[in-house]
Coordinates of C-alpha atoms in Angstrom, one line a residue:
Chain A
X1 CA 183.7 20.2 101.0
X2 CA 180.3 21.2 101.6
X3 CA 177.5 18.8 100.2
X4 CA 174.3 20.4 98.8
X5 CA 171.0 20.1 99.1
X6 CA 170.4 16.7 97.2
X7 CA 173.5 15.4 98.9
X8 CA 172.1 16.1 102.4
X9 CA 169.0 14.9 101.7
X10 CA 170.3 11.3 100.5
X11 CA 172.6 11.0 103.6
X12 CA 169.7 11.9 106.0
X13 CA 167.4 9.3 104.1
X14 CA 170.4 7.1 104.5
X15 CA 171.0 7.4 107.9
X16 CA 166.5 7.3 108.8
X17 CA 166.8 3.9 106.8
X18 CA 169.5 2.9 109.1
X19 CA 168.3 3.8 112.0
X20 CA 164.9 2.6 111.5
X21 CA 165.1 -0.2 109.1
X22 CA 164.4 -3.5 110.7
X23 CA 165.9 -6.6 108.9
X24 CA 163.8 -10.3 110.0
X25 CA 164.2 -10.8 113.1
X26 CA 162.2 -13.6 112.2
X27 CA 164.0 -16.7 111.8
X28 CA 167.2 -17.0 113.8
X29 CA 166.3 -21.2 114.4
X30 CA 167.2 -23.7 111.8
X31 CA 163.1 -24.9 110.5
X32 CA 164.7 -28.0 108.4
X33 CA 164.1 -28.2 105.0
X34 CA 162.2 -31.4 105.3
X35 CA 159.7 -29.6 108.1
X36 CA 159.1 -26.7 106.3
X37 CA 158.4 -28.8 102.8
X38 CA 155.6 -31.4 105.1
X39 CA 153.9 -28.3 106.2
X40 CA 153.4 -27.0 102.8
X41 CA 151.9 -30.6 102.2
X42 CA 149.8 -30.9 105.2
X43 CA 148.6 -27.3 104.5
X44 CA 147.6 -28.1 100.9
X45 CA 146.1 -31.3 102.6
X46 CA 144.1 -28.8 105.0
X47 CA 143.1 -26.5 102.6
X48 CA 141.9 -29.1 100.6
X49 CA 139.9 -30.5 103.5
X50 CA 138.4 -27.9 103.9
X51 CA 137.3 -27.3 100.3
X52 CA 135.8 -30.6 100.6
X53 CA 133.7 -29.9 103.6
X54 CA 132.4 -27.1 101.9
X55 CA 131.6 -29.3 98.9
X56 CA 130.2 -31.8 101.0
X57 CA 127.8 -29.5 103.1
X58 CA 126.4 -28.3 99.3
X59 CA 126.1 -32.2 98.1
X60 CA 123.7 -32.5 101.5
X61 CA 122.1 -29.6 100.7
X62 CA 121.2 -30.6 97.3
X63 CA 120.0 -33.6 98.3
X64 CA 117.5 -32.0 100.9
X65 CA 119.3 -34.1 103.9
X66 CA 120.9 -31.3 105.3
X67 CA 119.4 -28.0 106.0
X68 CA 120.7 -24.6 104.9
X69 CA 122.5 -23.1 108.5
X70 CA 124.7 -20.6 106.6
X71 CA 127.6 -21.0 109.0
X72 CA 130.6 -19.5 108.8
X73 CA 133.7 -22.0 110.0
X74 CA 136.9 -21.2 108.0
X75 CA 139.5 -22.0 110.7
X76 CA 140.9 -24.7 108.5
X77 CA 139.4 -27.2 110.5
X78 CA 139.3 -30.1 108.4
X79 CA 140.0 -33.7 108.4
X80 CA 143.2 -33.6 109.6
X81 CA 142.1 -32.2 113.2
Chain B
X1 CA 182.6 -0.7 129.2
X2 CA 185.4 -0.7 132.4
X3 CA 185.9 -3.7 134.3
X4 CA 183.4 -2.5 137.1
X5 CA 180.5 -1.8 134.5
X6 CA 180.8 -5.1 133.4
X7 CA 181.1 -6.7 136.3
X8 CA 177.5 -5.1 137.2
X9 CA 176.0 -6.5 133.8
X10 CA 175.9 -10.4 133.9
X11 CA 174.6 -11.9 131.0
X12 CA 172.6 -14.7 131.9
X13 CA 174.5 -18.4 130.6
X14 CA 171.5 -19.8 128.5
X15 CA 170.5 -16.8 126.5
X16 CA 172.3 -16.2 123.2
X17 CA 171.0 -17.8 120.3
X18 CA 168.3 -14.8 119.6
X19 CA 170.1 -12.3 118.2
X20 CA 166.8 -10.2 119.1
X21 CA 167.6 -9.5 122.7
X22 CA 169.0 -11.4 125.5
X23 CA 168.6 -11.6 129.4
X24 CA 171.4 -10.6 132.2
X25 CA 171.7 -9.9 135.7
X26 CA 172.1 -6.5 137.1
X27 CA 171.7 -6.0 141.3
X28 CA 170.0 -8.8 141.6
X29 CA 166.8 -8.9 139.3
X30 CA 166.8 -10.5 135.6
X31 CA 166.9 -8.3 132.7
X32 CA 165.4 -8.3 129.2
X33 CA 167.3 -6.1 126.4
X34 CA 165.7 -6.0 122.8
X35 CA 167.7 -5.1 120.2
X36 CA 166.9 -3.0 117.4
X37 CA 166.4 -6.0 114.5
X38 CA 163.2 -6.6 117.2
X39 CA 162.1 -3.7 117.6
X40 CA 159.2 -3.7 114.9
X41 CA 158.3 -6.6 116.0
X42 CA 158.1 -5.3 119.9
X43 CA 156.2 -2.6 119.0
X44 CA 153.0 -4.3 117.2
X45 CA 153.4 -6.9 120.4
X46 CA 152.7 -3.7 122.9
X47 CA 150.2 -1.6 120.1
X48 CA 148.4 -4.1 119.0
X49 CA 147.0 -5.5 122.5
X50 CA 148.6 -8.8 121.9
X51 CA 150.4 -8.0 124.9
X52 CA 147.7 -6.9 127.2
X53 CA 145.5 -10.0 125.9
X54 CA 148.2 -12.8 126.8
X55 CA 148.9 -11.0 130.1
X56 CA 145.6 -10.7 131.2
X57 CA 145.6 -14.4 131.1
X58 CA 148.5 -15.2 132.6
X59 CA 150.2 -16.7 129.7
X60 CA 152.6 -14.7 128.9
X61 CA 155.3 -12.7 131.6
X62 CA 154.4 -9.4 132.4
X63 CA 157.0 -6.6 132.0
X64 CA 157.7 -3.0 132.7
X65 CA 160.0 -1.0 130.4
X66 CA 163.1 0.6 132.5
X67 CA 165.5 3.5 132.2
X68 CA 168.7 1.3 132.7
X69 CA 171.8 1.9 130.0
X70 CA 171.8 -0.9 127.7
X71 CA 174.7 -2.5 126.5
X72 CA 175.8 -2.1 122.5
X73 CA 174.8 -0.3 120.3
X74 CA 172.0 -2.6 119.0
X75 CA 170.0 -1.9 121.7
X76 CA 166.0 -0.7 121.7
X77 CA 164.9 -0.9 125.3
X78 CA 165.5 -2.2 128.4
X79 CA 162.9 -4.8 130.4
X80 CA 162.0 -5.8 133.6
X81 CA 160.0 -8.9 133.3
X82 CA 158.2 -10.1 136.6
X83 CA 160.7 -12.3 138.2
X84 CA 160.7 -16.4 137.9
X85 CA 160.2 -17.9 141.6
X86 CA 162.0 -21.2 140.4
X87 CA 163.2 -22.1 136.6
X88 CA 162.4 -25.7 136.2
X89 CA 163.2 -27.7 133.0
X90 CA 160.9 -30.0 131.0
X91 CA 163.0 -33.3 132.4
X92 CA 162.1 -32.4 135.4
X93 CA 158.3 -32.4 134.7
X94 CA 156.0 -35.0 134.9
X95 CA 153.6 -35.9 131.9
X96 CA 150.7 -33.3 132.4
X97 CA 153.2 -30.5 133.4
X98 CA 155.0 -31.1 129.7
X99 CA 151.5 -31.5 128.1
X100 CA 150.3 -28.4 129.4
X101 CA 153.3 -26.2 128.5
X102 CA 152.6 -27.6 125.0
X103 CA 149.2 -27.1 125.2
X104 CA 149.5 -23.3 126.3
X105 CA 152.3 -23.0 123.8
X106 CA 149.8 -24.0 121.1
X107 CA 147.5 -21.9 122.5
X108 CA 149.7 -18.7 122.5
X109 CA 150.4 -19.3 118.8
X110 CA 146.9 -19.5 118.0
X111 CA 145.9 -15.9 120.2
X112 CA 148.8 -14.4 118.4
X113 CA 147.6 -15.1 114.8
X114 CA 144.8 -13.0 115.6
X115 CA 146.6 -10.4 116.3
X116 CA 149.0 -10.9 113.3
X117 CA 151.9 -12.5 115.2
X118 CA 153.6 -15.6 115.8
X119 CA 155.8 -17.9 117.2
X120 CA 159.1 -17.9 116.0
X121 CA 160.5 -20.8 118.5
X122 CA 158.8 -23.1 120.7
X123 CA 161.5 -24.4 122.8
X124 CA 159.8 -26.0 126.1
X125 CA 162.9 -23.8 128.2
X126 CA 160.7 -20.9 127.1
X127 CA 157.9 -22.1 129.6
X128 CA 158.1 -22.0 133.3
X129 CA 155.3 -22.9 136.0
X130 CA 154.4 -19.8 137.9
X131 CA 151.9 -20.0 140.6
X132 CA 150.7 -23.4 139.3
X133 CA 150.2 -22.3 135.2
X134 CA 152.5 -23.2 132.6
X135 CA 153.8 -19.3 131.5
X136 CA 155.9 -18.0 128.3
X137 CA 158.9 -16.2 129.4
X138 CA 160.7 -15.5 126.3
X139 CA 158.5 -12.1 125.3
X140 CA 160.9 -12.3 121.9
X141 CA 159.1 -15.0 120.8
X142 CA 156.6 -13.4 119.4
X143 CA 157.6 -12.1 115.7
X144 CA 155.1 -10.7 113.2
X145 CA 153.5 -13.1 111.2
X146 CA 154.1 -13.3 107.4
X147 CA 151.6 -15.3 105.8
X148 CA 152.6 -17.6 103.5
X149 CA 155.7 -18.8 105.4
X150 CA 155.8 -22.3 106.9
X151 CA 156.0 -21.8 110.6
X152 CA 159.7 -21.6 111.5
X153 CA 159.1 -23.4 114.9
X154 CA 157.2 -26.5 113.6
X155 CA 160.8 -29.0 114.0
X156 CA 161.3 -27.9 117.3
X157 CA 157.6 -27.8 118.6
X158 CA 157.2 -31.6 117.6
X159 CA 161.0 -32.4 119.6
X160 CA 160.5 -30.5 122.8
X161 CA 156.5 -31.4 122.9
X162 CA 155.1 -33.7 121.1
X163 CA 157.7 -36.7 120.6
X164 CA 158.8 -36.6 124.2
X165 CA 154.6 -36.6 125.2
X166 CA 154.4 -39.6 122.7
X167 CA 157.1 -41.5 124.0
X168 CA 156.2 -41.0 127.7
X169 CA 152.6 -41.8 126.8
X170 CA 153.1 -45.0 124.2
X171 CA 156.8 -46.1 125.2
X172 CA 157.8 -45.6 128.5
X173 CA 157.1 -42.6 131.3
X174 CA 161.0 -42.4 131.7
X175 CA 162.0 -41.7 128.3
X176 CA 161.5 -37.9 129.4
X177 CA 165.0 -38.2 130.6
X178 CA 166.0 -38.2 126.8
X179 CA 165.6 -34.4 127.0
X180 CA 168.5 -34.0 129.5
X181 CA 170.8 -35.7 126.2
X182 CA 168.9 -34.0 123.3
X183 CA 168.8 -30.2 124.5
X184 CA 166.7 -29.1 121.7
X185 CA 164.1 -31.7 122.1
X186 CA 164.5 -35.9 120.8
X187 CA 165.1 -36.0 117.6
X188 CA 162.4 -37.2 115.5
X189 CA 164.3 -40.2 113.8
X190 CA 164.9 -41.5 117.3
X191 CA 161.7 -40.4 118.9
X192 CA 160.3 -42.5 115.7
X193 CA 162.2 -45.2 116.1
X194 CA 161.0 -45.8 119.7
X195 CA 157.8 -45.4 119.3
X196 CA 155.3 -48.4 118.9
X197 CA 154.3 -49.9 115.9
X198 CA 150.8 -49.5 116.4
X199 CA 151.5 -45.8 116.2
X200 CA 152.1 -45.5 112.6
X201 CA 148.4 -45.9 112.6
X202 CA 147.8 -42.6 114.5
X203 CA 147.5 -40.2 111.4
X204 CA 148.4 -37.4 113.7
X205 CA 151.5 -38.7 114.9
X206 CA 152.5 -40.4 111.3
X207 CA 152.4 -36.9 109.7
X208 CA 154.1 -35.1 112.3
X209 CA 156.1 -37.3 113.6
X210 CA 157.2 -40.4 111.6
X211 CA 156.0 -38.6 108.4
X212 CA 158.7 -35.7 109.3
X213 CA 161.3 -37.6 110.5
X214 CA 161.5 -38.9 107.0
X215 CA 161.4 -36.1 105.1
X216 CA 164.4 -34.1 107.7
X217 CA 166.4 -37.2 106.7
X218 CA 165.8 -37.4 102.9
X219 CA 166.2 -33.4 102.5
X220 CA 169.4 -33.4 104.4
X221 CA 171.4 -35.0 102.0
X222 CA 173.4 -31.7 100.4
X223 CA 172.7 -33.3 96.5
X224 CA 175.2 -31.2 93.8
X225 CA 172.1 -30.1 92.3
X226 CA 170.4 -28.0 95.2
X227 CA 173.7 -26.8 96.5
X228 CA 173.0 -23.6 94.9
X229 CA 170.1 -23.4 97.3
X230 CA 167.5 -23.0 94.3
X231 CA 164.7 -25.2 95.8
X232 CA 161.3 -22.6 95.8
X233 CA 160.5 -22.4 98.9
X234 CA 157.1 -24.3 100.5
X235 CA 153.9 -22.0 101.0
X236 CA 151.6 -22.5 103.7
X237 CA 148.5 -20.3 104.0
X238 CA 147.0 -18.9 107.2
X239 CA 144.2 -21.5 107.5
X240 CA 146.9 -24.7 106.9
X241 CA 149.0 -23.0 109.8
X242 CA 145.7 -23.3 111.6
X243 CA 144.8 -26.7 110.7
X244 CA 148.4 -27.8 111.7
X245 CA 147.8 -26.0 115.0
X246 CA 144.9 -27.6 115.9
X247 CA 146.1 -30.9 114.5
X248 CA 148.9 -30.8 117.0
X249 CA 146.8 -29.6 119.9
X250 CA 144.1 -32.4 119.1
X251 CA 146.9 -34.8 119.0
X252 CA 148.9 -33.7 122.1
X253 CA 145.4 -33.9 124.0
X254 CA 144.4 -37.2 123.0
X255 CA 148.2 -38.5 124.6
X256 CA 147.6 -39.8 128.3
X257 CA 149.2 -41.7 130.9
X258 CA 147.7 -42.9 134.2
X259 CA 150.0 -42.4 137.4
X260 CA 149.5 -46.0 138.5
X261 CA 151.3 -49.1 139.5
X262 CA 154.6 -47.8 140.5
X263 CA 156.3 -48.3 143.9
X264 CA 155.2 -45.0 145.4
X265 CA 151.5 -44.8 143.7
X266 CA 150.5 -46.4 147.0
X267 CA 152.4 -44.8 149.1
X268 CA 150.4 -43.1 151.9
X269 CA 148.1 -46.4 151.9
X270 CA 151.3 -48.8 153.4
X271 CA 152.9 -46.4 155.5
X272 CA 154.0 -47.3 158.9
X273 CA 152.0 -44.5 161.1
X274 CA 149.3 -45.2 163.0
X275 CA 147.0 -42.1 161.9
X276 CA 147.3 -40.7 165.5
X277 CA 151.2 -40.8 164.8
X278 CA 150.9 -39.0 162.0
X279 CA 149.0 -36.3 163.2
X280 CA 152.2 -36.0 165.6
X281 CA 154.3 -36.0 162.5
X282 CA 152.5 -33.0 161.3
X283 CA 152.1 -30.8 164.2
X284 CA 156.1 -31.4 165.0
X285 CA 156.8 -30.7 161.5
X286 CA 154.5 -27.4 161.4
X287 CA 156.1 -26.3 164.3
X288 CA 159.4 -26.5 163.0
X289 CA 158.4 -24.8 160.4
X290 CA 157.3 -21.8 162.3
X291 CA 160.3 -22.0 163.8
X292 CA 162.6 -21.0 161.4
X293 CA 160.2 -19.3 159.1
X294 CA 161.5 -19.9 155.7
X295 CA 160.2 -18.3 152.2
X296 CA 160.9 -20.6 150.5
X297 CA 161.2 -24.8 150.8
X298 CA 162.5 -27.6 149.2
X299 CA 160.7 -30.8 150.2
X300 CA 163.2 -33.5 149.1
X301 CA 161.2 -37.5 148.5
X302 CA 158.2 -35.4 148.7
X303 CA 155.9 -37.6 147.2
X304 CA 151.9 -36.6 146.6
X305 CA 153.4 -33.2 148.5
X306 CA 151.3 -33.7 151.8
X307 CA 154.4 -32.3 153.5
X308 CA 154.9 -29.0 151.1
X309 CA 151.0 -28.2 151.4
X310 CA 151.7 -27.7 155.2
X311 CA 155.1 -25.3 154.4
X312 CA 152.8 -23.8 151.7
X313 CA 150.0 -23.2 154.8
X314 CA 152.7 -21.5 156.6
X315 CA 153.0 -19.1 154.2
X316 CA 156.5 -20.7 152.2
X317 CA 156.9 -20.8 148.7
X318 CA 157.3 -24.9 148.2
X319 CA 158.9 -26.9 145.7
X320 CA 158.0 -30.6 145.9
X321 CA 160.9 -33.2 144.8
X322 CA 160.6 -37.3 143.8
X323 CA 161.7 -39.5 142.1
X324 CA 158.4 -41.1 140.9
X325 CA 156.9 -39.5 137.8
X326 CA 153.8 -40.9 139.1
X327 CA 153.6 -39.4 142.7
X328 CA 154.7 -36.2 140.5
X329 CA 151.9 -36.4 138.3
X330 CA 149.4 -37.1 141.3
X331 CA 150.8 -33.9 143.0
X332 CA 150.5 -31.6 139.8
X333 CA 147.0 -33.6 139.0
X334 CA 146.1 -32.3 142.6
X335 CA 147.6 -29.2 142.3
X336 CA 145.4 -28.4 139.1
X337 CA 141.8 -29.7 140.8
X338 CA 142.4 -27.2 143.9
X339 CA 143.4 -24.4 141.5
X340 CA 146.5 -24.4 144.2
X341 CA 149.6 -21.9 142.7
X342 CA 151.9 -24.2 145.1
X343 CA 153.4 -26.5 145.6
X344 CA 155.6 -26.7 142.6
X345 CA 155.8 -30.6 142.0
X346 CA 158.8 -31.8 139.9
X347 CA 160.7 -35.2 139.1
X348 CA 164.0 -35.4 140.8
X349 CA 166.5 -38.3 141.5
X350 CA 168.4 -37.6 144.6
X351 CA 171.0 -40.0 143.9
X352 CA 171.3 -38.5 140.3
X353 CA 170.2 -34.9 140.8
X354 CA 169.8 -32.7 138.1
X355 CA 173.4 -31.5 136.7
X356 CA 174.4 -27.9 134.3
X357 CA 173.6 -29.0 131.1
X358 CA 174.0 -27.2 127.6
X359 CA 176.7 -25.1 126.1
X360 CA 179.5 -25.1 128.6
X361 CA 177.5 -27.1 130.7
X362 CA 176.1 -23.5 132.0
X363 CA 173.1 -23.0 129.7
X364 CA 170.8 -25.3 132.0
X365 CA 171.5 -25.0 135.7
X366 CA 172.4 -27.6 138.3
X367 CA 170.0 -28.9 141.5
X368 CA 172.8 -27.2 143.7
X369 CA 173.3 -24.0 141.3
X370 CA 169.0 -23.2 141.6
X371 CA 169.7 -23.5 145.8
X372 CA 169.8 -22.9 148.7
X373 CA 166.5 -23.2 150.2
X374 CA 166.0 -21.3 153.1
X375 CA 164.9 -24.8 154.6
X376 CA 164.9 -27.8 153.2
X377 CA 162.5 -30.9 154.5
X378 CA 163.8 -35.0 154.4
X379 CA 160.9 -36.4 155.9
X380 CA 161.0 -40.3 155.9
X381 CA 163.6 -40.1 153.3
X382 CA 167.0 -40.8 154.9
X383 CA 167.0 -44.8 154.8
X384 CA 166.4 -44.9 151.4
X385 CA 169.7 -43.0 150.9
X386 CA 171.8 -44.3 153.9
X387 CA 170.6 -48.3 152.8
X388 CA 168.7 -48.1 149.4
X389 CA 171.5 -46.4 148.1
X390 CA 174.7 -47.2 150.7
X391 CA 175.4 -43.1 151.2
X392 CA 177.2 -42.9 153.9
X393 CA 175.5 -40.1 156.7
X394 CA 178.1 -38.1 156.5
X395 CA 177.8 -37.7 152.4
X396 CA 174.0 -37.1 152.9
X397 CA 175.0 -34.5 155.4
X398 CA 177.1 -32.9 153.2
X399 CA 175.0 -32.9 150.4
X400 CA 171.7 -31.5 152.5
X401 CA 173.7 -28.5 153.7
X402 CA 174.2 -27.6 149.8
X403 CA 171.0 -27.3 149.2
X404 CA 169.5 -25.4 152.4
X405 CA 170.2 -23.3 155.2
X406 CA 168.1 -24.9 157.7
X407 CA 166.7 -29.0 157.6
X408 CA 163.6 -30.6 159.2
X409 CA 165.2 -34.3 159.1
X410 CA 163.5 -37.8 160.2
X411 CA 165.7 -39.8 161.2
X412 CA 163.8 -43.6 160.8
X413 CA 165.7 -46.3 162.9
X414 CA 166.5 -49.7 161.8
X415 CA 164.2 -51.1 164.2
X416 CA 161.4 -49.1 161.8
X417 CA 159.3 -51.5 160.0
X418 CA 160.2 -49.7 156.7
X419 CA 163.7 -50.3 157.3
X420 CA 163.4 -53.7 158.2
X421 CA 162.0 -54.2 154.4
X422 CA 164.9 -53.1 153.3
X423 CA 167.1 -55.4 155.1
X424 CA 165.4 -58.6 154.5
X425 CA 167.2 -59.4 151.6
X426 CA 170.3 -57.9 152.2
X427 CA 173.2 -58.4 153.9
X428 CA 173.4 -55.6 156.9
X429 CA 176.3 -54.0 156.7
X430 CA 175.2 -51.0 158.2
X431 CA 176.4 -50.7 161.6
X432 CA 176.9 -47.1 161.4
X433 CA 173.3 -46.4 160.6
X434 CA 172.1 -45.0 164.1
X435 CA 170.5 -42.7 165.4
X436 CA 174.3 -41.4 167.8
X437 CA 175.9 -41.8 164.6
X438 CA 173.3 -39.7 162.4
X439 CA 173.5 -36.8 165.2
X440 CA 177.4 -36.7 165.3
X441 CA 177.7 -36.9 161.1
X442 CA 175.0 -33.8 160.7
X443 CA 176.8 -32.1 163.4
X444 CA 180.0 -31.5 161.1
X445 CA 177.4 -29.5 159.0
X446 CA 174.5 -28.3 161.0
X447 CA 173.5 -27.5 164.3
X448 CA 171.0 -29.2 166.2
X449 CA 168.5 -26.6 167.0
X450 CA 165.1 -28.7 168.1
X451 CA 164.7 -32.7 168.2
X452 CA 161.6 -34.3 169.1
X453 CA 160.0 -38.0 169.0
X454 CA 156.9 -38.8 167.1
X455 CA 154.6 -40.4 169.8
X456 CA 153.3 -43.6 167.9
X457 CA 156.4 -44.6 165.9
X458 CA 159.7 -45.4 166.5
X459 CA 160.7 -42.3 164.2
X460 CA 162.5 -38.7 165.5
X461 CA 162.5 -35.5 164.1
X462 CA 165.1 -32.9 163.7
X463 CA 165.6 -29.3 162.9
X464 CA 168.9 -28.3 162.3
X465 CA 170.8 -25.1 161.2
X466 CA 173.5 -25.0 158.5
X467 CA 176.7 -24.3 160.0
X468 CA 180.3 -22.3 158.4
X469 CA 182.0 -25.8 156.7
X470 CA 184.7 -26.8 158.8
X471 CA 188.0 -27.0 156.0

């Protein structure tokens, strides 16, 4: 039985997606449930950090104790470093 | 595969958790294959100059891609990654040695965010000391990064790094040795447990490390209603993976411990040359080392390494061996002021060498199994074994001619001063400890190529040649 056109077009785009498809190699280590929820609280914990630094620096600012510097420091630094 | 293409393919004992790739054996060198799930991930590593970046710095192994046949038919490409001079494992550092692998592993993860990658395990078996810098070696590592995700290697980061640091730093130095019974780093409800009251005060260490021992515990109980696995998973953004990052580093760099106050600290101050005697010592030794020319060394009770930077002036690759962390850490401390890339100082018991840990107690190689030396060095070592320890000579014979092919040996007499120490509150029941009795026990195993007296002490040095083992 000969397949037509449609036909060989699906099995080639099967066999591409085979060939090149690359599933997660991501994760083969166990990252514990408990580990992976902490970061997700210490990374809400740094991003809030940081949101307060920001808030902070305006606060000075406002109050004429600080000076305008314009920098630029998102790295997450915040408290917690 | 036949039984003969097999036999040329060795895959190596510790590498098969990564589904990835995996390392083997082939002639002689050490392999890399990656397999296709990793291939993505391989590619952005080489195009996006990630690669070129950590090698430039010497933090990551360099590789070439090779034409060999791969095995399955997983496979992507084949690698040839610059080949390890000695694979060391993190109980056999000393403090700074684990801190800077975990320092540079911190490090890596940060340089790879950049370049959209990460870390997907952080085992401290993935580092190795080459020339003197704390290296990666696993180049499958390094995955894409998906933000969003909690990173994957957070657990095992804070058991191979930073609860073993804490512990040696806050506890006690020895507790390193937990690592050779927890192969994926100390737990963190024991490492928690152990650690100091006074160090639930340290935010850094009560998030990461009492916080999240906690937290494993109370999520590991399988309750009816998560069994279906419908808990949504965490989120972390990019900038809270970077604030953890440099959370741990700050914390991992404020940990220190001062090599001081242990028997051997003080060492080279009490010793029982006269400094003209010691000169002797050297010259002797550095002659025997000319002698039989050796690449590579294994000083054994090597203390501050004073020994291993003459083999390392010959132009040997040197390994320096003791059993004091602190004379260890001195050595490394030195190592890292000089910018010297050897001697490679590491913790070892001689008594209790390092056995094959791990799955099928292969994964992590024996003392013996990493050997020979082409010549190993016992310099004022041999009492402590023969007395300190009641080995009989013809054990410690035995037991040197496992580890090297040729032996510069001291022999110190029981008339030595250091000896004498040893005796006074002892009974001596050594009457076989001489020096007609030391020759005739080493000749079962060696051959006595050179012997000669150090002027100003009552000591005498050999250099000997391993002999075929009589049945």
């Amino acid at each position: 039985m000969i397949p037509n056109k449609s036909c060989m077009i699906a099995i080639a785009a099967a066999i591409v997606a085979i060939l090149f498809y690359s599933p997660p190699a991501y994760a083969y280590l166990d990252p514990g449930t408990g580990s992976m929820i902490l970061q997700g609280i210490i990374g809400a914990l740094a991003a809030l950090a940081v949101v307060l630094k920001i808030y902070w620096h305006r606060v000075m600012l406002l109050l004429g104790i600080r000076k305008d510097t314009r920098t630029n420091q998102q790295d997450g630094s915040g408290k917690l470093n | 595969m036949n039984q003969e293409d097999s036999q040329l393919y060795q895959p190596h004992q510790a590498s098969f958790r990564d589904p990835s790739g995996f390392i083997f054996s082939h002639q002689g060198k050490v392999y890399r294959q990656v397999n296709m799930p990793y291939r993505a991930h391989y590619d952005h590593l080489m195009k996006s100059g990630l690669y070129d970046a950590l090698k430039e710095k010497n933090w990551l192994v360099a590789h070439e891609e090779v034409d060999i046949p791969a095995q399955g038919m997983d496979a992507y490409k084949v690698l040839l990654p610059s080949q390890i001079f000695f694979t060391s494992y993190p109980y056999e550092w000393s403090f700074s040695q684990l801190k800077d692998a975990a320092l540079r592993t911190l490090d890596i993860q940060k340089l790879s965010l950049e370049y959209g990658m990460c870390l997907k395990d952080a085992s401290a078996y993935n580092i190795q000391f080459e020339e003197g810098t704390p290296t990666l070696i696993d180049t499958l590592s390094l995955a894409l990064y998906e933000e969003g995700r909690p990173w994957v290697a957070y657990r095992q980061f804070c058991q191979h790094f930073l609860a073993p640091l804490a512990l040696m730093a806050k506890t006690d130095i020895r507790l390193s040795q937990l690592l050779k019974i927890h192969i994926d780093g100390i737990p963190l409800d024991l490492s928690s447990g152990l650690l100091p009251k006074r160090s639930w005060l340290n935010f850094r260490l009560l998030m990461h490390l009492h916080l999240q021992a906690k937290m494993q515990k109370a999520f590991s109980r399988t309750d009816e209603g998560d069994r279906n696995g419908s808990r949504r998973p965490s989120k972390l953004s990019k900038n809270g993976l970077l604030g953890i990052i440099n959370s741990l580093r700050n914390s991992i760099q404020k940990l220190d411990w001062q090599p001081t106050g242990t028997e051997w600290a003080q060492y080279y101050q009490a010793t029982n040359y006269s400094d003209s005697s010691f000169e002797n010592k050297s010259r002797i030794v550095a002659g025997f080392l000319k002698l039989a020319a050796p690449e590579v060394v294994w000083d054994l009770g090597a203390n501050t390494g004073y020994f291993t930077r003459l083999a390392n002036a010959l132009g040997a690759a040197a390994i320096a061996f003791d059993v004091d962390p602190a004379a260890v850490e001195i050595n490394y401390r030195m190592l890292k002021e000089k910018k010297e890339k050897y001697p490679l100082p590491l913790v070892m018991d001689l008594t209790n060498p390092t056995p094959g840990l791990g799955w099928s107690c292969t994964e992590r190689d024996s003392l013996i199994k990493r050997g020979p030396a082409d010549c190993v060095m016992a310099l004022a070592l041999i009492h402590h074994l023969a007395i300190s320890n009641n080995v009989p000579l013809e054990r410690i014979a035995d037991f040197l001619s496992l580890l090297g092919r040729n032996l510069i040996i001291e022999f110190v007499p029981k008339s030595d001063s250091q000896v004498r120490r040893l005796l006074q509150s002892r009974n001596d029941i050594f009457d076989f400890y001489s020096k007609d009795h030391f020759e005739k026990s080493f000749s079962a195993y060696f051959s006595i190529v050179r012997i000669e007296a150090v002027a100003g002490s009552e000591r005498t040095l050999y250099l000997m040649k391993r002999i075929a083992r009589k049945q």
